[in-house]
CSV table of C-alpha atoms in Angstrom, one decimal:
chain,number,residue,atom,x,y,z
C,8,UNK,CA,0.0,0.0,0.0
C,9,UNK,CA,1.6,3.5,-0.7
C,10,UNK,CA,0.2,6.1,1.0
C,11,UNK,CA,0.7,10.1,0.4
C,12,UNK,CA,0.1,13.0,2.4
C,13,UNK,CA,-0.9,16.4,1.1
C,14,UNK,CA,-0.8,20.1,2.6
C,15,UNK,CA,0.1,20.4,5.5
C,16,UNK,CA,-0.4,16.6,6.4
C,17,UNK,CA,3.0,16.4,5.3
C,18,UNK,CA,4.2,18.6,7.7
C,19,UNK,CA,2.7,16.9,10.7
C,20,UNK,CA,3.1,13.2,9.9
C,21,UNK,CA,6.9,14.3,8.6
C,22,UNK,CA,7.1,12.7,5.4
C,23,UNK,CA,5.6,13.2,2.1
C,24,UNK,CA,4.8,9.1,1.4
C,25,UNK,CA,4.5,5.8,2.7
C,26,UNK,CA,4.8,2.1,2.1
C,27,UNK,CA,3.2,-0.9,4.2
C,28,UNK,CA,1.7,-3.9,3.8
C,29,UNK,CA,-1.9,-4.1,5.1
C,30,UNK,CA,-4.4,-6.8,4.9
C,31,UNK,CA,-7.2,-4.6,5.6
C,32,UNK,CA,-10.3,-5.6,3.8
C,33,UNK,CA,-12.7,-2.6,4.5
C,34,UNK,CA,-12.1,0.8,4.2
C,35,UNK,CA,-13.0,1.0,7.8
C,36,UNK,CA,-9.3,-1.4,8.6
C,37,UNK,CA,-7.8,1.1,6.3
C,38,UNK,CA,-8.4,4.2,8.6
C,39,UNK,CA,-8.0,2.5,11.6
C,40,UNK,CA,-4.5,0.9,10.6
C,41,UNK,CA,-3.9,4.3,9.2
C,42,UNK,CA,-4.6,6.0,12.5
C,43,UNK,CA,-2.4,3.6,14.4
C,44,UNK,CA,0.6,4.0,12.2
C,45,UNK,CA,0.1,7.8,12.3
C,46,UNK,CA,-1.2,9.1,15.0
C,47,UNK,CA,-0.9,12.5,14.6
C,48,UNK,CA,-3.3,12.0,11.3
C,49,UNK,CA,-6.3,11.1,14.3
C,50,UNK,CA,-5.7,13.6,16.2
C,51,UNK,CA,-5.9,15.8,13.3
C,52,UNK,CA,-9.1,14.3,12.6
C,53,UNK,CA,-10.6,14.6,15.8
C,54,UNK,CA,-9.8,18.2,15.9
C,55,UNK,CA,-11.5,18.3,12.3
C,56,UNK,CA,-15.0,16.8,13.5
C,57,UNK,CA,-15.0,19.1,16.2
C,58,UNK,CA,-15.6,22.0,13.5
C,59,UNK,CA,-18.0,20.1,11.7
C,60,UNK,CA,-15.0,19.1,8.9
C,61,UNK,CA,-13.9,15.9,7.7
C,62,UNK,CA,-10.4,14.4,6.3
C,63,UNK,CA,-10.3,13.4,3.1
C,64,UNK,CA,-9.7,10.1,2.2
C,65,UNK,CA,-8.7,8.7,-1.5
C,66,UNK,CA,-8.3,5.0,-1.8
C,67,UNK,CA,-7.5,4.3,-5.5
C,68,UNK,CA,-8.7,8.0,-6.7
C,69,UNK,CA,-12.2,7.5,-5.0
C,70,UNK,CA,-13.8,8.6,-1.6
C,71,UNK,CA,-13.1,5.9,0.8
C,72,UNK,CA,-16.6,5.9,2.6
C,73,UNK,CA,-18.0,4.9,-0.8
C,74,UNK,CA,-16.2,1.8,-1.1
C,75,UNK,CA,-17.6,-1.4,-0.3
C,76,UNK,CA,-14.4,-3.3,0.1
C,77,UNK,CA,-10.4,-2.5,-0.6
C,78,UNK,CA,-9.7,-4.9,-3.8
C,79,UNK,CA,-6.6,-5.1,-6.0
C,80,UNK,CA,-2.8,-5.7,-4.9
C,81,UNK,CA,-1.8,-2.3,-5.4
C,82,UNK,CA,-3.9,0.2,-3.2
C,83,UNK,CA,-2.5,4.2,-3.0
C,84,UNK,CA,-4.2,6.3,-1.1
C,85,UNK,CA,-4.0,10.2,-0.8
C,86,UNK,CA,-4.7,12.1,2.7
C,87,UNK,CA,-5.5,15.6,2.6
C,88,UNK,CA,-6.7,18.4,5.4
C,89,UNK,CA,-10.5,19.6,4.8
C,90,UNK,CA,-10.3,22.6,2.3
C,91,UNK,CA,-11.7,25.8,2.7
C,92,UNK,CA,-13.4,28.2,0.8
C,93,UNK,CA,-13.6,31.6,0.6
């Protein structure tokens, strides 16, 4: 699995990309075993919610809370802070 971080994600995990293995079969096991390995990424999320904003989550160019299951050997997925407008 290779994961990327954008914005200022980058900043507080420390590093621009990631490579693991995961056997998660739900996008549900993804976050989780992506909040364990980062935990600076939950606590940004928490702080998120609390505003009423949400990361974003990209598993294969699509939103991960519209995937049934995580299929394929090669899974990217791209992390990036809520966006504002103005």
């Amino acid at each position: 699995m290779k994961v990327q971080f954008f914005a200022f994600l980058r900043d507080e995990i420390g590093k621009k990309e990631d490579e693991f293995e995961c056997d998660c079969s739900s996008p549900e096991e993804l976050l989780e075993e992506l909040f364990k390995r980062y935990p600076k990424l939950k606590e940004e999320d928490e702080q998120y919610k609390r505003f009423g904003l949400e990361l974003k989550v990209l598993v294969n160019g699509r939103e991960w809370k519209y995937l049934d299951s995580l299929k394929g050997d090669e899974v990217e997925v791209a992390l990036f802070p809520p966006a504002a407008g103005g």
